[in-house]
Amino acid sequence: MKIALALAFSLLASVSVAEDVESVVTLLEFVIDVDEETAAKCLATLRQRVQSGEVTGEQRDAIREQLADKLREVLDTGRESPLYIDTLMLATSWGDKDATRVARDIIANSKESESHRNAAIDALAASRDSGLLSSAQALLEANSTSEAIRSRLLGALGRYDGPSVAVLVLGCYEQLSPNVQPQAIELLTQRASWSRLLLEAIGHNELPASALNINQVRTLLASPDQEIAALVQSHWGAVRTERNPAREGVIRQMRDQLGKASGNPHRGRGIFNRVCGQCHRIYGVGQDVGPEITRNGRGSFEHLLSNVFDPSLVIGASYQARTVITADGRILTGLLAEDNEQRIVLKTQGGKVEIVPREDVDEIAISKLSLMPEGLEKQLPPEQLADLFAFLSLDRPPENSDAIPIAGTPANLIGD
Ligand code: HEC
């Protein structure tokens, strides 16, 4: 029997789902009855492939039809069934009306667990549920919504087309916490119609141009829309797509500036979380898009300066940014996590994983530059840079009394 279970799982995880709907259905019905743990995994795998669009069209409809009775049985059992949530989210992902109603209630209910609410967000977004869109603003603004749910929601909104997404996100941008704002910007750079509204908001000073890092500016430049490219030039001037040799000058200037400065490492941690934590983990906190930097990249102050201000000087090939344009007009920038005949998987700033079925890839470009954005010195005023470097120049968290400055740290940099 173990073999049958392993087979069920591998069938679901492979391409052959497409050709082999019958076996998938038979095996799933079988595991749901005999082995809940495997069934949960299978349901989750199938759900992921439905949500990413790898299982779609006629195959999806055939699986949905043939599994309907079995899934209904689980759903009728209700929450006592350990498979209830997995089943509910699968059914929601392919637009089942009853399941959709329940999933909407889960999202709106702050007593539900974060993981259930997040799963419901992904499932509703997969079927482009209009209910999710109309409750999104209230959810983003509600005090009871955690940061994790807000950022999940912003990631999910990328599925929707139409300017209303940009209008609602820009409408509540101010109320988002500084850690979540970069994700809102990342979302708005993904579609031309949204980017235009974002650029207009910057033009009207509703939002500072520095809210975008250089990678996001480059994403906008990659837009096929000429008007957007022209607006970008007017706010940011010419943007390089190759390493800028002048970065060495910037390092010199920053060495000088930080040599005279004094910063507060505790405040620096907050700045790190906002600007760097989207991609890096340090002391166990942050996303793992770029390298973990508790142990890496901070061997000495010089090393740190070079890594932060000239990130494209040395790039590991796996850290070159990829830009994927999808058939439905989304522009996604991130690191390549998977690339095969079936799909491309990108890990984007904020830690979100984007799965694009190969046939939905319109264009893919490799940047000569690191995903780590350069020009951070322009995003942060001098006092904040001093705080950030006071934090980064300690070898341990600032509250740890054993923390000492890394080699070469200017004498006055770490203040209190
Ligand atoms: C959009 C994602 C992103 C952001 C934001 C980002 N980084 Fe990076 N960072 C990377 C990537 C990717 C690399 C690996 C670079 C490479 O090999 O080119 C990297 C490399 C580094 C390294 C060198 C690590 C090593 O292994 O040598 C340090 C240090 C670093 N970043 C610090 C920072 C700091 C400090 C900030 C905030 C001011 C920041 N990064 C913001 C993605 C990011």
Coordinates of N, CA and C in Angstrom, one line a residue, residues 245-381:
P245 N 30.7 51.7 -12.6 CA 32.0 51.8 -11.9 C 32.1 52.9 -10.9
A246 N 31.2 53.9 -11.0 CA 31.2 55.0 -10.0 C 30.9 54.5 -8.6
R247 N 30.4 53.3 -8.5 CA 30.0 52.8 -7.1 C 31.3 52.9 -6.2
E248 N 32.5 52.7 -6.8 CA 33.7 52.8 -6.0 C 33.8 54.1 -5.3
G249 N 33.4 55.2 -6.0 CA 33.4 56.5 -5.5 C 32.4 56.6 -4.3
V250 N 31.2 56.0 -4.5 CA 30.2 56.0 -3.5 C 30.7 55.4 -2.2
I251 N 31.4 54.2 -2.4 CA 32.0 53.6 -1.2 C 32.9 54.5 -0.4
R252 N 33.7 55.2 -1.2 CA 34.7 56.1 -0.6 C 33.9 57.2 0.2
Q253 N 32.9 57.7 -0.4 CA 32.1 58.8 0.2 C 31.4 58.3 1.5
M254 N 30.9 57.1 1.4 CA 30.2 56.5 2.5 C 31.1 56.2 3.7
R255 N 32.3 55.7 3.3 CA 33.3 55.4 4.4 C 33.6 56.7 5.1
D256 N 33.7 57.8 4.4 CA 34.0 59.1 4.9 C 32.9 59.5 5.8
Q257 N 31.7 59.5 5.3 CA 30.5 59.9 6.0 C 30.2 59.1 7.3
L258 N 30.3 57.8 7.2 CA 30.1 57.0 8.3 C 31.2 57.1 9.4
G259 N 32.4 57.4 8.9 CA 33.5 57.6 9.8 C 33.3 58.8 10.7
K260 N 32.5 59.7 10.3 CA 32.3 60.9 11.2 C 30.9 60.8 11.9
A261 N 30.2 59.7 11.6 CA 28.8 59.7 12.2 C 28.7 58.9 13.4
S262 N 27.6 59.0 14.1 CA 27.3 58.1 15.2 C 25.8 57.7 15.1
G263 N 25.6 56.4 15.3 CA 24.2 55.9 15.1 C 23.7 55.1 16.2
N264 N 22.4 54.8 16.2 CA 21.8 54.0 17.3 C 21.5 52.7 16.7
P265 N 22.2 51.6 17.2 CA 21.9 50.3 16.6 C 20.5 49.8 16.8
H266 N 19.8 50.2 17.9 CA 18.5 49.7 18.1 C 17.5 50.3 17.1
R267 N 17.7 51.6 16.8 CA 16.9 52.2 15.7 C 17.3 51.6 14.4
G268 N 18.6 51.2 14.3 CA 19.1 50.6 13.0 C 18.4 49.3 12.7
R269 N 18.0 48.6 13.7 CA 17.3 47.3 13.5 C 16.0 47.6 12.8
G270 N 15.3 48.6 13.2 CA 14.0 48.9 12.5 C 14.2 49.3 11.1
I271 N 15.3 50.0 10.8 CA 15.6 50.4 9.4 C 16.0 49.1 8.6
F272 N 16.7 48.2 9.2 CA 17.1 47.0 8.5 C 15.8 46.2 8.2
N273 N 14.9 46.1 9.2 CA 13.6 45.3 8.9 C 12.9 45.9 7.7
R274 N 12.9 47.2 7.6 CA 12.1 47.9 6.6 C 12.8 47.7 5.2
V275 N 14.1 48.0 5.2 CA 14.8 48.1 3.9 C 15.5 46.9 3.4
C276 N 16.0 46.1 4.3 CA 16.8 44.9 4.0 C 16.1 43.6 4.3
G277 N 15.3 43.6 5.4 CA 14.6 42.4 5.8 C 13.7 41.8 4.8
Q278 N 13.3 42.5 3.8 CA 12.5 42.0 2.7 C 13.3 40.9 2.0
C279 N 14.6 40.9 2.1 CA 15.4 39.9 1.4 C 16.4 39.1 2.3
H280 N 16.8 39.7 3.4 CA 17.8 39.1 4.2 C 17.3 38.7 5.6
R281 N 17.8 37.6 6.1 CA 17.6 37.2 7.4 C 18.8 37.5 8.3
I282 N 18.6 38.1 9.5 CA 19.7 38.3 10.4 C 19.2 38.0 11.8
Y283 N 20.0 37.3 12.6 CA 19.6 36.9 13.9 C 18.2 36.3 14.0
G284 N 17.9 35.5 12.9 CA 16.7 34.7 12.9 C 15.4 35.5 12.4
V285 N 15.6 36.8 12.0 CA 14.4 37.6 11.5 C 14.6 38.0 10.1
G286 N 13.6 38.0 9.3 CA 13.6 38.5 7.9 C 13.4 37.4 6.9
Q287 N 13.4 37.7 5.6 CA 13.1 36.8 4.5 C 14.4 36.2 4.0
D288 N 14.3 34.9 3.5 CA 15.6 34.4 2.9 C 15.6 34.4 1.4
V289 N 15.5 35.6 0.8 CA 15.6 35.7 -0.6 C 17.1 35.8 -1.0
G290 N 17.8 36.7 -0.3 CA 19.3 36.9 -0.5 C 19.9 36.0 0.6
P291 N 21.3 36.1 0.7 CA 22.0 35.3 1.7 C 21.6 35.7 3.2
E292 N 21.8 34.7 4.1 CA 21.6 35.0 5.5 C 22.8 35.8 5.9
I293 N 22.6 36.9 6.6 CA 23.8 37.7 6.9 C 24.2 37.9 8.3
T294 N 23.8 36.9 9.2 CA 24.3 36.9 10.5 C 25.8 36.5 10.4
R295 N 26.1 35.5 9.6 CA 27.5 35.1 9.5 C 28.2 35.5 8.2
N296 N 27.4 35.8 7.2 CA 28.0 36.1 5.8 C 28.0 37.6 5.5
G297 N 29.1 38.0 4.9 CA 29.2 39.3 4.3 C 29.5 40.5 5.2
R298 N 29.7 40.1 6.5 CA 30.0 41.2 7.5 C 31.4 40.9 8.2
G299 N 32.3 40.3 7.4 CA 33.6 39.9 8.0 C 34.3 41.1 8.6
S300 N 34.2 42.3 7.9 CA 34.9 43.5 8.3 C 34.0 44.7 7.8
F301 N 34.3 45.8 8.4 CA 33.6 47.0 8.0 C 33.7 47.3 6.5
E302 N 35.0 47.1 6.0 CA 35.2 47.3 4.5 C 34.4 46.4 3.7
H303 N 34.4 45.2 4.1 CA 33.6 44.1 3.4 C 32.1 44.5 3.3
L304 N 31.7 45.0 4.5 CA 30.3 45.4 4.6 C 29.9 46.5 3.7
L305 N 30.8 47.6 3.7 CA 30.6 48.7 2.8 C 30.5 48.3 1.4
S306 N 31.4 47.4 1.0 CA 31.4 47.0 -0.4 C 30.2 46.2 -0.8
N307 N 29.8 45.3 0.1 CA 28.6 44.5 -0.1 C 27.3 45.3 -0.2
V308 N 27.3 46.4 0.6 CA 26.0 47.1 0.7 C 26.0 48.2 -0.4
F309 N 27.1 48.8 -0.7 CA 27.0 49.9 -1.7 C 27.5 49.6 -3.1
D310 N 28.1 48.4 -3.3 CA 28.4 48.0 -4.7 C 28.0 46.5 -4.8
P311 N 26.7 46.2 -4.7 CA 26.3 44.8 -4.7 C 26.6 44.0 -6.0
S312 N 26.7 44.8 -7.1 CA 26.9 44.0 -8.3 C 28.4 43.8 -8.7
L313 N 29.3 44.2 -7.8 CA 30.7 44.1 -8.0 C 31.0 42.6 -8.2
V314 N 30.6 41.7 -7.3 CA 30.7 40.3 -7.4 C 29.3 39.7 -7.2
I315 N 28.8 39.0 -8.2 CA 27.5 38.4 -8.0 C 27.6 36.9 -8.2
G316 N 27.0 36.2 -7.3 CA 26.9 34.7 -7.6 C 25.8 34.6 -8.7
A317 N 26.0 33.7 -9.6 CA 25.1 33.6 -10.8 C 23.7 33.4 -10.3
S318 N 23.5 32.7 -9.2 CA 22.2 32.5 -8.7 C 21.5 33.7 -8.2
Y319 N 22.3 34.8 -8.0 CA 21.7 36.0 -7.5 C 21.5 37.1 -8.5
Q320 N 21.7 36.7 -9.8 CA 21.3 37.7 -10.8 C 19.8 37.8 -10.9
A321 N 19.3 39.0 -11.0 CA 17.8 39.1 -11.1 C 17.3 38.6 -12.4
R322 N 16.1 37.9 -12.4 CA 15.4 37.5 -13.6 C 14.1 38.3 -13.7
T323 N 13.8 38.8 -14.9 CA 12.5 39.4 -15.1 C 11.7 38.6 -16.0
V324 N 10.5 38.2 -15.5 CA 9.6 37.4 -16.3 C 8.4 38.2 -16.7
I325 N 8.0 38.3 -18.0 CA 6.8 38.9 -18.3 C 5.8 37.8 -18.7
T326 N 4.6 37.8 -18.1 CA 3.7 36.7 -18.2 C 2.7 37.1 -19.4
A327 N 2.1 36.0 -19.9 CA 1.1 36.2 -21.0 C 0.0 37.2 -20.7
D328 N -0.4 37.3 -19.4 CA -1.4 38.2 -19.1 C -0.9 39.5 -18.6
G329 N 0.4 39.8 -18.9 CA 0.9 41.2 -18.7 C 1.5 41.5 -17.3
R330 N 1.8 40.5 -16.5 CA 2.5 40.9 -15.3 C 4.0 40.9 -15.5
I331 N 4.6 41.8 -14.8 CA 6.1 41.8 -14.8 C 6.6 41.4 -13.5
L332 N 7.3 40.3 -13.4 CA 7.8 39.8 -12.1 C 9.3 39.8 -12.1
T333 N 9.9 40.3 -11.0 CA 11.4 40.3 -10.9 C 11.8 39.6 -9.6
G334 N 12.7 38.6 -9.8 CA 13.2 37.9 -8.6 C 14.3 37.0 -8.9
L335 N 14.6 36.1 -8.0 CA 15.6 35.1 -8.2 C 15.0 33.8 -8.7
L336 N 15.7 33.1 -9.6 CA 15.2 31.9 -10.2 C 15.3 30.8 -9.1
A337 N 14.2 30.2 -8.8 CA 14.2 29.1 -7.8 C 14.1 27.7 -8.6
E338 N 13.4 27.8 -9.7 CA 13.2 26.6 -10.5 C 13.0 27.0 -12.0
D339 N 13.5 26.2 -12.9 CA 13.3 26.5 -14.3 C 13.3 25.2 -15.1
N340 N 12.1 24.7 -15.5 CA 12.0 23.5 -16.3 C 10.9 23.6 -17.3
E341 N 10.6 22.5 -18.0 CA 9.7 22.6 -19.1 C 8.3 22.9 -18.6
Q342 N 8.0 22.6 -17.3 CA 6.6 22.9 -16.8 C 6.4 24.3 -16.3
R343 N 7.5 24.8 -15.6 CA 7.2 26.0 -14.9 C 8.5 26.8 -14.6
I344 N 8.3 28.1 -14.3 CA 9.4 28.9 -13.8 C 8.9 29.4 -12.4
V345 N 9.9 29.2 -11.5 CA 9.5 29.7 -10.1 C 10.5 30.8 -9.7
L346 N 9.9 31.9 -9.3 CA 10.7 33.0 -8.9 C 10.5 33.3 -7.4
K347 N 11.6 33.7 -6.8 CA 11.5 34.1 -5.4 C 11.6 35.7 -5.4
T348 N 10.6 36.4 -5.0 CA 10.7 37.8 -5.2 C 10.9 38.5 -3.8
Q349 N 11.3 39.8 -3.9 CA 11.5 40.6 -2.7 C 10.3 40.4 -1.8
G350 N 10.5 40.2 -0.5 CA 9.4 40.0 0.4 C 9.2 38.5 0.7
G351 N 10.0 37.7 -0.1 CA 9.9 36.2 0.2 C 8.8 35.5 -0.6
K352 N 8.0 36.2 -1.4 CA 6.9 35.5 -2.1 C 7.4 34.7 -3.2
V353 N 6.9 33.5 -3.3 CA 7.2 32.6 -4.4 C 6.2 32.7 -5.5
E354 N 6.6 33.0 -6.7 CA 5.7 33.1 -7.8 C 5.9 31.9 -8.8
I355 N 4.9 31.1 -9.0 CA 5.0 30.0 -10.0 C 4.3 30.4 -11.3
V356 N 5.1 30.4 -12.4 CA 4.5 30.7 -13.6 C 4.6 29.5 -14.6
P357 N 3.4 28.9 -15.0 CA 3.5 27.8 -15.9 C 4.2 28.2 -17.2
R358 N 5.1 27.3 -17.7 CA 5.9 27.7 -18.8 C 5.1 28.3 -20.0
E359 N 3.9 27.8 -20.2 CA 3.2 28.3 -21.4 C 2.7 29.8 -21.1
D360 N 2.7 30.2 -19.9 CA 2.3 31.5 -19.6 C 3.4 32.5 -19.6
V361 N 4.7 32.0 -19.9 CA 5.8 32.9 -19.9 C 5.9 33.6 -21.3
D362 N 5.8 34.9 -21.3 CA 5.9 35.6 -22.6 C 7.4 35.9 -22.9
E363 N 8.1 36.3 -21.8 CA 9.5 36.7 -22.0 C 10.2 36.5 -20.7
I364 N 11.5 36.2 -20.9 CA 12.3 36.1 -19.6 C 13.7 36.7 -19.9
A365 N 14.1 37.6 -19.0 CA 15.4 38.3 -19.2 C 16.3 38.1 -18.0
I366 N 17.6 38.0 -18.2 CA 18.5 37.9 -17.0 C 19.2 39.2 -16.9
S367 N 19.2 39.8 -15.7 CA 19.9 41.0 -15.5 C 21.4 40.8 -15.3
K368 N 22.2 41.8 -15.7 CA 23.6 41.7 -15.4 C 23.9 42.1 -14.0
L369 N 22.8 42.5 -13.3 CA 23.0 43.0 -12.0 C 22.5 42.1 -10.9
S370 N 22.9 42.3 -9.7 CA 22.5 41.5 -8.6 C 21.0 42.0 -8.3
L371 N 20.3 41.0 -7.7 CA 18.9 41.4 -7.2 C 19.0 42.4 -6.0
M372 N 20.2 42.4 -5.4 CA 20.4 43.3 -4.3 C 20.5 44.7 -4.9
P373 N 19.6 45.6 -4.5 CA 19.6 46.9 -5.2 C 20.7 47.8 -4.8
E374 N 21.3 48.5 -5.8 CA 22.3 49.5 -5.4 C 21.6 50.8 -5.2
G375 N 22.4 51.8 -4.7 CA 21.8 53.1 -4.6 C 21.0 53.3 -3.3
L376 N 21.3 52.4 -2.3 CA 20.6 52.5 -1.0 C 20.9 53.8 -0.3
E377 N 22.1 54.3 -0.6 CA 22.5 55.6 0.0 C 21.5 56.7 -0.4
K378 N 20.8 56.5 -1.5 CA 19.8 57.6 -2.0 C 18.5 57.3 -1.3
Q379 N 18.3 56.1 -0.8 CA 17.0 55.8 -0.2 C 16.9 56.2 1.2
L380 N 18.1 56.4 1.8 CA 18.1 56.7 3.3 C 18.9 58.0 3.6
P381 N 18.3 58.8 4.4 CA 19.0 60.0 4.9 C 20.2 59.6 5.7

